[in-house]
Amino acid sequence: MDLKRIDDYRWEVPRTGDMRVPGLVFATAEMLATGDAAEPLKQVANVATLPGIVRASLAMPDMHWGYGFPIGGVAAFDWKTGVVSPGGVGYDINCGVRLASTGLMEADIRKHLEPLVNALYQHIPSGVGSTGPLKLSEKEEKRVLVDGSRWAVENGFGEAADLEHTEDGGCLAGADPATVSDRALKRGRQQLGTLGSGNHFVEVGVVEEIFDDAVAAAFGLHPGQVTLMLHSGSRGFGYQVCDDFLALMNAAAHTTGIALPDRQLVCAPLGSDIARRYLAAMACAANYAWANRQILLHRSRDVFMQTLGIGPRALAMDLVYDVCHNIAKRERHSVEGAEKWLCVHRKGATRSFPAGHPALSERLRGVGQPVIIPGDMGTASYVLVGTPLAMEETFGSTCHGAGRVLSRTAAIKKSKGRDIHRELQDKGILVRWTGRHTLKEEMPEAYKDISQVVDVVHGAGISKKVARLRPIAVVKG
């Protein structure tokens, strides 16, 4: 594919064929020189053919091949003329990350680290099909789907302040449990408060470096401080919602008249009944995910206090922020000088709203939205902050992580004969895991260099570096 270089961090995919807008890719020349870039770049061009797409089809530096849309893709569609596509959200609806600060320093927990990671592993259910101690009735589950994190806090899982530090307050409006299948409800009934599998994790880290003192202080971060990061989503519930609506939209595809370069891009006009039902069911899954992460944070707080023998005041575990990665939202953005309502798809991408944005809580409005970018379990993670330029160029979006460079099968093959657990331990990182091949599939070499990915979005100005975190203990799903 012929790419037009705009600057060191931006590349244009020129309009060809049925593309309605160009593609805009954030990457370095080295990132695009690998064979791994060919397939997601083709997907960027495919997304640009969809009706009502605005400005450009976007891809972040952590992009890799996904279902229909690239993972690391962003696309916004005019609410009157555009479409919604489940492939632009993904199967793990509202897969996301939350970061908590603490009042502890690394020296406070180093001698307790092994019992701490063991306790986190013991008390937070993880792995494929894992179930938790919460057994919801159908009526109570539907309350979770409508209220999200609010349900969790009201039922004793966390604090009201957590809601102020969660994207959308932990509750996406418009959720309607009547749009959700019985199978999805059944899958979700016993999985609330569980981590899941694959790249999901609980990570104890340490603030290693501060890049912006003022913003870091506003986020409650300082050097040497212990942090907790959680990565999980909507579990089997969200997967089933996606699967159900892909089938429904495929069955109705012949009625829309939309020509698709890839069947995985199946979509529905935003004004249609099926689009309304998908967005209502997707909101249910998003709220399930927020409630799930809220419960995981609450349990983590309890584990820290019990293991370390301290109270909540000494622990001082405060939520910095919770961001979601896989979602489609109705947002207002400026397009060619006019304010418009858009359906913004972020698939493997993070919201990056600047200071002053009305969607932010009063505490954050003066500095901007925290952006949490996890790396692999053996390197580092980053905290960034949203910027005005992101609103102008990317509909307030940035990258979401390191991005895979090896498939799970390839990672298992490459790790043959190696002891990943021991390699991480030699780096001072304790790890616990569920699943025979989990550590091999998630080994550090399976991912891009997180620092290079972050340098791209920082250099491009669509988010700015605030802090770097170093992992010291990880529980993998």
Short mmCIF file of C-alpha atoms in Angstrom, two decimals:
data_model
loop_
_atom_site.label_atom_id
_atom_site.label_comp_id
_atom_site.label_asym_id
_atom_site.label_seq_id
_atom_site.Cartn_x
_atom_site.Cartn_y
_atom_site.Cartn_z
CA MET A 1 0.00 0.00 0.00
CA ASP A 2 1.31 3.44 -0.95
CA LEU A 3 1.50 5.68 2.10
CA LYS A 4 2.07 9.42 2.11
CA ARG A 5 4.36 10.62 4.89
CA ILE A 6 2.97 13.69 6.65
CA ASP A 7 5.58 13.98 9.40
CA ASP A 8 7.62 11.72 11.70
CA TYR A 9 4.48 10.34 13.36
CA ARG A 10 1.67 10.66 10.79
CA TRP A 11 1.01 8.80 7.54
CA GLU A 12 -1.85 9.17 5.11
CA VAL A 13 -3.51 6.26 3.36
CA PRO A 14 -4.66 8.05 0.17
CA ARG A 15 -8.22 7.64 -1.05
CA THR A 16 -8.54 4.95 -3.68
CA GLY A 17 -11.39 2.85 -5.00
CA ASP A 18 -14.49 3.06 -2.79
CA MET A 19 -12.80 4.89 0.09
CA ARG A 20 -14.93 7.87 1.17
CA VAL A 21 -12.15 9.46 3.26
CA PRO A 22 -8.39 8.93 3.55
CA GLY A 23 -6.74 6.91 6.30
CA LEU A 24 -4.57 8.53 8.96
CA VAL A 25 -2.04 6.31 10.71
CA PHE A 26 0.10 7.29 13.71
CA ALA A 27 3.37 5.35 13.54
CA THR A 28 7.09 5.55 12.83
CA ALA A 29 8.65 4.42 9.57
CA GLU A 30 10.17 1.45 11.42
CA MET A 31 6.74 0.31 12.67
CA LEU A 32 5.33 0.40 9.14
CA ALA A 33 8.31 -1.36 7.58
CA THR A 34 7.36 -4.74 9.06
CA GLY A 35 5.13 -7.22 7.32
CA ASP A 36 2.80 -7.10 10.32
CA ALA A 37 1.56 -3.68 9.22
CA ALA A 38 0.11 -4.76 5.85
CA GLU A 39 -3.12 -6.36 7.07
CA PRO A 40 -4.20 -3.63 9.54
CA LEU A 41 -3.42 -0.96 6.92
CA LYS A 42 -5.76 -2.77 4.52
CA GLN A 43 -8.39 -2.74 7.25
CA VAL A 44 -7.90 1.03 7.70
CA ALA A 45 -8.72 1.45 4.00
CA ASN A 46 -11.72 -0.90 4.25
CA VAL A 47 -13.22 1.05 7.16
CA ALA A 48 -12.90 4.23 5.07
CA THR A 49 -15.52 2.83 2.65
CA LEU A 50 -18.34 2.76 5.21
CA PRO A 51 -21.25 5.24 4.83
CA GLY A 52 -21.17 8.44 6.84
CA ILE A 53 -17.54 8.17 7.94
CA VAL A 54 -16.14 11.55 8.94
CA ARG A 55 -12.71 13.07 8.32
CA ALA A 56 -10.54 9.90 8.20
CA SER A 57 -10.21 6.25 9.15
CA LEU A 58 -7.65 6.28 11.96
CA ALA A 59 -5.11 3.83 13.38
CA MET A 60 -2.89 4.20 16.42
CA PRO A 61 0.75 2.99 16.72
CA ASP A 62 -0.35 -0.16 18.59
CA MET A 63 -2.47 -1.23 15.61
CA HIS A 64 -2.69 -4.88 14.62
CA TRP A 65 -5.11 -7.10 12.76
CA GLY A 66 -8.60 -7.39 14.23
CA TYR A 67 -12.12 -8.47 13.34
CA GLY A 68 -13.18 -6.11 10.53
CA PHE A 69 -11.63 -3.00 12.06
CA PRO A 70 -7.97 -3.02 13.06
CA ILE A 71 -7.28 -3.19 16.78
CA GLY A 72 -6.01 0.29 17.47
CA GLY A 73 -8.60 1.71 15.07
CA VAL A 74 -10.80 4.78 15.48
CA ALA A 75 -13.63 5.83 13.19
CA ALA A 76 -16.42 8.38 13.64
CA PHE A 77 -19.71 8.34 11.72
CA ASP A 78 -22.24 11.10 11.24
CA TRP A 79 -25.22 10.31 13.48
CA LYS A 80 -27.69 11.11 10.68
CA THR A 81 -26.03 9.36 7.74
CA GLY A 82 -23.56 6.92 9.27
CA VAL A 83 -23.50 3.40 10.64
CA VAL A 84 -22.57 1.42 13.72
CA SER A 85 -20.50 -1.74 13.33
CA PRO A 86 -19.92 -4.39 16.04
CA GLY A 87 -16.53 -5.06 14.44
CA GLY A 88 -15.59 -1.46 15.27
CA VAL A 89 -16.18 -2.17 18.96
CA GLY A 90 -14.98 -5.75 19.27
CA TYR A 91 -16.01 -8.85 21.16
CA ASP A 92 -14.80 -7.75 24.59
CA ILE A 93 -17.04 -4.70 24.89
CA ASN A 94 -15.55 -2.11 27.27
CA CYS A 95 -12.40 -4.04 27.83
CA GLY A 96 -10.57 -1.42 29.82
CA VAL A 97 -8.01 -0.46 32.44
CA ARG A 98 -8.25 1.19 35.83
CA LEU A 99 -5.31 2.55 37.77
CA ALA A 100 -5.25 3.19 41.52
CA SER A 101 -2.63 5.06 43.51
CA THR A 102 -1.75 4.15 47.11
CA GLY A 103 -0.15 5.72 50.17
CA LEU A 104 2.56 3.01 50.10
CA MET A 105 6.13 3.07 48.85
CA GLU A 106 7.96 0.13 47.32
CA ALA A 107 9.95 -0.47 50.52
CA ASP A 108 6.67 -0.86 52.44
CA ILE A 109 5.61 -3.93 50.47
CA ARG A 110 8.80 -5.51 49.11
CA LYS A 111 9.11 -8.11 51.88
CA HIS A 112 5.36 -8.82 51.63
CA LEU A 113 5.31 -9.05 47.84
CA GLU A 114 5.07 -12.83 47.50
CA PRO A 115 2.18 -13.28 49.96
CA LEU A 116 0.51 -10.25 48.35
CA VAL A 117 0.60 -11.62 44.81
CA ASN A 118 -0.47 -15.04 46.11
CA ALA A 119 -3.45 -13.48 47.86
CA LEU A 120 -4.46 -11.48 44.79
CA TYR A 121 -4.29 -14.67 42.73
CA GLN A 122 -6.33 -16.57 45.32
CA HIS A 123 -9.07 -13.99 45.83
CA ILE A 124 -9.55 -12.70 42.28
CA PRO A 125 -10.94 -15.48 40.04
CA SER A 126 -9.13 -15.65 36.71
CA GLY A 127 -8.92 -17.77 33.59
CA VAL A 128 -11.24 -18.89 30.79
CA GLY A 129 -14.81 -19.34 32.03
CA SER A 130 -13.92 -18.33 35.59
CA THR A 131 -16.83 -17.64 37.90
CA GLY A 132 -16.98 -15.53 41.03
CA PRO A 133 -18.73 -15.78 44.39
CA LEU A 134 -21.48 -13.37 43.27
CA LYS A 135 -24.53 -15.30 42.08
CA LEU A 136 -26.95 -12.78 40.62
CA SER A 137 -30.65 -13.26 40.07
CA GLU A 138 -31.87 -12.23 36.63
CA LYS A 139 -33.52 -9.16 38.14
CA GLU A 140 -30.32 -8.10 39.91
CA GLU A 141 -28.20 -8.77 36.83
CA LYS A 142 -30.42 -6.43 34.82
CA ARG A 143 -29.84 -3.74 37.44
CA VAL A 144 -26.10 -4.17 36.90
CA LEU A 145 -26.61 -3.76 33.15
CA VAL A 146 -28.44 -0.47 33.63
CA ASP A 147 -26.45 1.06 36.52
CA GLY A 148 -22.89 -0.22 35.97
CA SER A 149 -20.40 0.90 38.61
CA ARG A 150 -23.16 2.63 40.53
CA TRP A 151 -24.72 -0.77 41.29
CA ALA A 152 -21.38 -2.02 42.60
CA VAL A 153 -20.85 0.99 44.89
CA GLU A 154 -24.43 0.89 46.15
CA ASN A 155 -23.91 -2.75 47.07
CA GLY A 156 -20.77 -2.11 49.09
CA PHE A 157 -18.09 -2.62 46.43
CA GLY A 158 -16.08 0.57 46.65
CA GLU A 159 -16.65 4.25 47.27
CA ALA A 160 -18.73 6.98 45.67
CA ALA A 161 -15.50 8.85 44.81
CA ASP A 162 -14.60 5.97 42.48
CA LEU A 163 -17.47 6.97 40.19
CA GLU A 164 -16.06 10.47 39.69
CA HIS A 165 -12.81 8.93 38.46
CA THR A 166 -14.42 6.52 35.99
CA GLU A 167 -15.14 7.33 32.35
CA ASP A 168 -18.85 8.25 32.04
CA GLY A 169 -19.16 7.78 35.79
CA GLY A 170 -19.07 4.03 35.15
CA CYS A 171 -22.48 4.04 33.50
CA LEU A 172 -23.26 4.44 29.79
CA ALA A 173 -26.74 5.84 29.16
CA GLY A 174 -29.26 4.04 26.99
CA ALA A 175 -28.71 0.51 28.27
CA ASP A 176 -31.78 -1.71 27.77
CA PRO A 177 -31.64 -5.30 29.11
CA ALA A 178 -34.63 -6.19 26.89
CA THR A 179 -32.26 -6.08 23.89
CA VAL A 180 -29.98 -8.75 25.40
CA SER A 181 -30.38 -12.46 24.64
CA ASP A 182 -31.11 -15.06 27.29
CA ARG A 183 -27.80 -16.72 26.45
CA ALA A 184 -25.88 -13.50 27.16
CA LEU A 185 -27.72 -13.08 30.47
CA LYS A 186 -26.91 -16.65 31.43
CA ARG A 187 -23.21 -16.21 30.61
CA GLY A 188 -22.99 -13.02 32.66
CA ARG A 189 -24.82 -14.22 35.76
CA GLN A 190 -21.83 -15.87 37.45
CA GLN A 191 -18.86 -13.95 36.02
CA LEU A 192 -19.16 -10.58 37.74
CA GLY A 193 -16.03 -9.88 39.77
CA THR A 194 -13.73 -12.08 37.67
CA LEU A 195 -10.61 -11.20 35.73
CA GLY A 196 -10.93 -13.36 32.64
CA SER A 197 -8.12 -14.73 30.49
CA GLY A 198 -5.59 -13.79 27.82
CA ASN A 199 -4.08 -10.35 28.27
CA HIS A 200 -6.22 -9.46 31.29
CA PHE A 201 -4.29 -8.86 34.49
CA VAL A 202 -3.92 -7.41 37.96
CA GLU A 203 -0.58 -5.62 38.29
CA VAL A 204 1.20 -4.13 41.29
CA GLY A 205 3.58 -1.44 40.08
CA VAL A 206 5.83 1.37 41.19
CA VAL A 207 5.95 4.92 39.82
CA GLU A 208 9.40 4.95 38.24
CA GLU A 209 9.55 8.34 36.51
CA ILE A 210 7.51 11.53 36.36
CA PHE A 211 7.45 13.55 33.12
CA ASP A 212 5.00 16.30 34.16
CA ASP A 213 5.14 17.20 37.85
CA ALA A 214 2.00 19.33 37.93
CA VAL A 215 -0.26 16.86 36.15
CA ALA A 216 1.18 13.91 38.07
CA ALA A 217 0.43 15.70 41.33
CA ALA A 218 -3.13 16.36 40.16
CA PHE A 219 -3.47 12.63 39.43
CA GLY A 220 -2.03 11.77 42.87
CA LEU A 221 1.18 10.18 41.55
CA HIS A 222 4.76 10.57 42.81
CA PRO A 223 8.06 8.66 42.39
CA GLY A 224 8.47 5.38 44.29
CA GLN A 225 4.75 5.07 44.98
CA VAL A 226 3.01 1.69 44.78
CA THR A 227 0.14 1.47 42.27
CA LEU A 228 -2.44 -1.11 41.26
CA MET A 229 -3.62 -1.61 37.68
CA LEU A 230 -6.54 -3.79 36.55
CA HIS A 231 -7.28 -4.87 32.98
CA SER A 232 -10.55 -6.68 32.33
CA GLY A 233 -13.79 -6.35 30.40
CA SER A 234 -17.34 -7.63 30.01
CA ARG A 235 -16.38 -11.31 30.05
CA GLY A 236 -18.66 -13.86 28.36
CA PHE A 237 -21.59 -11.45 28.56
CA GLY A 238 -20.01 -8.90 26.22
CA TYR A 239 -18.72 -11.60 23.89
CA GLN A 240 -22.23 -12.98 23.51
CA VAL A 241 -23.74 -9.55 22.86
CA CYS A 242 -21.25 -9.00 20.03
CA ASP A 243 -21.80 -12.48 18.61
CA ASP A 244 -25.59 -12.12 18.70
CA PHE A 245 -25.62 -8.81 16.85
CA LEU A 246 -23.06 -9.85 14.27
CA ALA A 247 -25.44 -12.69 13.37
CA LEU A 248 -28.48 -10.38 13.30
CA MET A 249 -26.74 -7.76 11.17
CA ASN A 250 -25.38 -10.39 8.78
CA ALA A 251 -28.88 -11.78 8.35
CA ALA A 252 -30.19 -8.29 7.55
CA ALA A 253 -27.21 -7.16 5.44
CA HIS A 254 -29.04 -7.60 2.13
CA THR A 255 -31.65 -5.01 3.20
CA THR A 256 -29.21 -2.14 3.82
CA GLY A 257 -27.75 -1.79 0.33
CA ILE A 258 -24.30 -1.20 1.85
CA ALA A 259 -21.48 -2.70 -0.21
CA LEU A 260 -18.78 -4.13 2.08
CA PRO A 261 -15.18 -4.94 1.10
CA ASP A 262 -15.10 -7.38 4.04
CA ARG A 263 -18.08 -9.21 5.58
CA GLN A 264 -16.58 -8.62 9.02
CA LEU A 265 -17.44 -4.92 8.58
CA VAL A 266 -21.16 -5.72 8.71
CA CYS A 267 -23.02 -2.69 10.05
CA ALA A 268 -26.40 -1.01 10.34
CA PRO A 269 -27.54 2.57 9.64
CA LEU A 270 -27.65 4.51 12.89
CA GLY A 271 -31.32 5.35 12.43
CA SER A 272 -32.37 1.71 12.10
CA ASP A 273 -34.04 -0.44 14.74
CA ILE A 274 -31.21 -2.98 14.74
CA ALA A 275 -28.64 -0.21 15.35
CA ARG A 276 -30.70 1.12 18.24
CA ARG A 277 -30.94 -2.35 19.75
CA TYR A 278 -27.21 -3.01 19.31
CA LEU A 279 -26.24 0.27 20.98
CA ALA A 280 -28.62 -0.48 23.88
CA ALA A 281 -27.19 -3.99 24.31
CA MET A 282 -23.62 -2.70 23.92
CA ALA A 283 -24.31 -0.17 26.71
CA CYS A 284 -25.45 -3.08 28.90
CA ALA A 285 -22.14 -4.83 28.27
CA ALA A 286 -20.18 -1.63 28.91
CA ASN A 287 -21.94 -1.21 32.25
CA TYR A 288 -21.31 -4.84 33.14
CA ALA A 289 -17.59 -4.28 32.50
CA TRP A 290 -17.47 -1.16 34.66
CA ALA A 291 -19.24 -2.96 37.51
CA ASN A 292 -16.80 -5.84 37.07
CA ARG A 293 -13.71 -3.62 37.38
CA GLN A 294 -15.26 -1.77 40.32
CA ILE A 295 -15.68 -5.07 42.19
CA LEU A 296 -12.13 -6.12 41.27
CA LEU A 297 -10.78 -2.87 42.73
CA HIS A 298 -12.76 -3.34 45.93
CA ARG A 299 -11.45 -6.88 46.36
CA SER A 300 -7.91 -5.72 45.66
CA ARG A 301 -8.20 -3.09 48.38
CA ASP A 302 -9.29 -5.80 50.84
CA VAL A 303 -6.41 -8.10 49.83
CA PHE A 304 -3.84 -5.34 50.35
CA MET A 305 -5.18 -4.46 53.80
CA GLN A 306 -5.44 -8.07 54.98
CA THR A 307 -2.03 -9.10 53.64
CA LEU A 308 -0.19 -6.03 54.90
CA GLY A 309 -2.17 -5.74 58.15
CA ILE A 310 -3.10 -2.10 57.57
CA GLY A 311 -6.29 -0.06 57.46
CA PRO A 312 -7.85 1.99 54.66
CA ARG A 313 -6.19 5.22 55.80
CA ALA A 314 -2.67 3.74 55.58
CA LEU A 315 -3.45 2.02 52.29
CA ALA A 316 -5.02 5.15 50.76
CA MET A 317 -5.85 3.28 47.55
CA ASP A 318 -7.55 5.91 45.40
CA LEU A 319 -8.76 5.40 41.86
CA VAL A 320 -6.79 7.57 39.44
CA TYR A 321 -9.05 6.72 36.50
CA ASP A 322 -10.85 3.96 34.61
CA VAL A 323 -10.78 4.06 30.80
CA CYS A 324 -12.48 1.82 28.28
CA HIS A 325 -10.99 0.57 25.02
CA ASN A 326 -13.71 -1.14 22.98
CA ILE A 327 -16.83 0.99 22.62
CA ALA A 328 -18.99 3.15 20.33
CA LYS A 329 -20.26 6.42 21.77
CA ARG A 330 -22.49 9.30 20.78
CA GLU A 331 -20.23 12.35 21.11
CA ARG A 332 -20.23 15.92 19.87
CA HIS A 333 -17.21 17.00 17.84
CA SER A 334 -16.25 19.84 15.54
CA VAL A 335 -16.11 18.76 11.89
CA GLU A 336 -15.05 21.31 9.29
CA GLY A 337 -16.01 24.13 11.62
CA ALA A 338 -19.45 22.75 12.52
CA GLU A 339 -20.48 20.93 15.70
CA LYS A 340 -21.93 17.50 14.92
CA TRP A 341 -23.19 14.45 16.77
CA LEU A 342 -21.05 11.47 15.83
CA CYS A 343 -20.88 7.78 16.65
CA VAL A 344 -17.23 7.38 17.62
CA HIS A 345 -15.89 3.80 17.45
CA ARG A 346 -12.78 3.17 19.54
CA LYS A 347 -11.50 -0.37 19.14
CA GLY A 348 -8.27 -0.88 21.03
CA ALA A 349 -8.08 2.89 21.49
CA THR A 350 -8.46 5.15 24.52
CA ARG A 351 -10.36 8.37 25.00
CA SER A 352 -7.98 11.34 25.33
CA PHE A 353 -10.05 14.37 26.36
CA PRO A 354 -8.24 17.64 27.23
CA ALA A 355 -8.53 20.04 30.14
CA GLY A 356 -11.82 21.90 30.13
CA HIS A 357 -13.85 19.13 28.51
CA PRO A 358 -17.35 18.96 30.05
CA ALA A 359 -17.26 15.15 30.19
CA LEU A 360 -14.55 15.30 32.87
CA SER A 361 -15.21 15.58 36.59
CA GLU A 362 -14.56 18.87 38.31
CA ARG A 363 -11.33 17.54 39.83
CA LEU A 364 -9.90 16.62 36.42
CA ARG A 365 -11.31 19.43 34.32
CA GLY A 366 -8.38 21.68 35.11
CA VAL A 367 -5.71 19.22 33.89
CA GLY A 368 -7.33 16.80 31.45
CA GLN A 369 -8.26 13.13 31.35
CA PRO A 370 -5.83 10.51 32.64
CA VAL A 371 -4.90 8.07 29.87
CA ILE A 372 -3.66 4.68 31.09
CA ILE A 373 -1.47 2.70 28.69
CA PRO A 374 -0.43 -0.75 29.93
CA GLY A 375 2.59 -2.47 28.47
CA ASP A 376 3.49 -6.14 28.63
CA MET A 377 4.02 -7.74 32.03
CA GLY A 378 7.81 -7.47 31.78
CA THR A 379 8.48 -3.86 30.84
CA ALA A 380 6.54 -0.73 31.79
CA SER A 381 3.19 1.03 31.63
CA TYR A 382 2.47 4.72 31.15
CA VAL A 383 0.08 7.37 32.36
CA LEU A 384 -0.62 10.15 29.86
CA VAL A 385 -3.06 13.06 29.71
CA GLY A 386 -5.50 14.08 26.99
CA THR A 387 -4.82 17.08 24.73
CA PRO A 388 -6.71 19.65 22.61
CA LEU A 389 -4.94 18.33 19.50
CA ALA A 390 -6.55 14.93 20.04
CA MET A 391 -9.95 16.62 19.78
CA GLU A 392 -8.92 18.20 16.48
CA GLU A 393 -7.34 15.13 14.87
CA THR A 394 -8.56 11.90 16.46
CA PHE A 395 -11.98 12.66 17.96
CA GLY A 396 -10.30 12.77 21.37
CA SER A 397 -8.54 9.40 21.04
CA THR A 398 -5.10 7.84 21.49
CA CYS A 399 -3.47 4.39 21.73
CA HIS A 400 -4.49 1.74 24.29
CA GLY A 401 -1.44 -0.47 24.84
CA ALA A 402 1.62 -2.00 23.25
CA GLY A 403 -0.15 -4.00 20.52
CA ARG A 404 0.64 -7.58 19.62
CA VAL A 405 3.33 -8.46 17.10
CA LEU A 406 3.12 -12.24 17.61
CA SER A 407 -0.01 -14.34 17.48
CA ARG A 408 -0.60 -16.53 20.51
CA THR A 409 0.44 -19.58 18.49
CA ALA A 410 3.64 -17.87 17.33
CA ALA A 411 4.43 -16.74 20.88
CA ILE A 412 4.07 -20.30 22.20
CA LYS A 413 6.38 -21.53 19.46
CA LYS A 414 8.99 -18.82 20.13
CA SER A 415 8.98 -19.47 23.88
CA LYS A 416 9.66 -23.19 23.50
CA GLY A 417 12.30 -24.32 25.99
CA ARG A 418 12.18 -21.07 27.97
CA ASP A 419 10.98 -20.48 31.51
CA ILE A 420 9.12 -17.15 31.19
CA HIS A 421 8.20 -17.23 34.88
CA ARG A 422 11.87 -17.45 35.85
CA GLU A 423 12.90 -14.76 33.35
CA LEU A 424 10.40 -12.35 34.88
CA GLN A 425 11.46 -13.25 38.40
CA ASP A 426 15.05 -12.46 37.48
CA LYS A 427 13.83 -8.96 36.55
CA GLY A 428 12.26 -8.58 40.00
CA ILE A 429 8.70 -9.31 38.79
CA LEU A 430 6.64 -11.97 40.55
CA VAL A 431 3.95 -13.52 38.39
CA ARG A 432 1.02 -15.88 38.94
CA TRP A 433 -1.12 -17.20 36.13
CA THR A 434 -4.02 -19.41 35.12
CA GLY A 435 -3.91 -21.54 31.99
CA ARG A 436 -1.19 -23.81 30.69
CA HIS A 437 0.05 -21.50 27.94
CA THR A 438 -0.84 -18.09 29.39
CA LEU A 439 2.70 -16.90 30.15
CA LYS A 440 4.00 -18.10 26.80
CA GLU A 441 1.16 -16.40 24.91
CA GLU A 442 1.70 -13.18 26.85
CA MET A 443 5.49 -13.12 26.95
CA PRO A 444 7.02 -9.65 26.53
CA GLU A 445 8.30 -10.35 23.00
CA ALA A 446 4.71 -10.93 21.85
CA TYR A 447 4.16 -7.16 22.05
CA LYS A 448 5.58 -4.00 20.55
CA ASP A 449 7.91 -1.84 22.62
CA ILE A 450 5.48 0.16 24.76
CA SER A 451 7.91 3.09 25.07
CA GLN A 452 8.10 3.44 21.28
CA VAL A 453 4.30 3.32 21.00
CA VAL A 454 3.91 6.00 23.67
CA ASP A 455 6.62 8.15 22.12
CA VAL A 456 4.55 8.27 18.91
CA VAL A 457 1.34 9.57 20.52
CA HIS A 458 3.37 11.94 22.72
CA GLY A 459 5.39 13.21 19.77
CA ALA A 460 2.24 13.59 17.67
CA GLY A 461 0.63 15.54 20.51
CA ILE A 462 -2.57 13.49 20.81
CA SER A 463 -1.69 12.68 24.43
CA LYS A 464 1.20 13.70 26.65
CA LYS A 465 3.42 11.63 28.95
CA VAL A 466 2.87 12.08 32.69
CA ALA A 467 4.44 9.05 34.40
CA ARG A 468 6.03 5.65 33.78
CA LEU A 469 5.21 2.66 35.99
CA ARG A 470 7.36 -0.43 36.57
CA PRO A 471 5.67 -3.77 37.31
CA ILE A 472 6.75 -5.75 40.37
CA ALA A 473 3.95 -8.34 40.65
CA VAL A 474 1.43 -9.57 38.09
CA VAL A 475 -1.57 -11.90 38.12
CA LYS A 476 -2.49 -13.04 34.59
CA GLY A 477 -5.81 -14.51 33.50
#
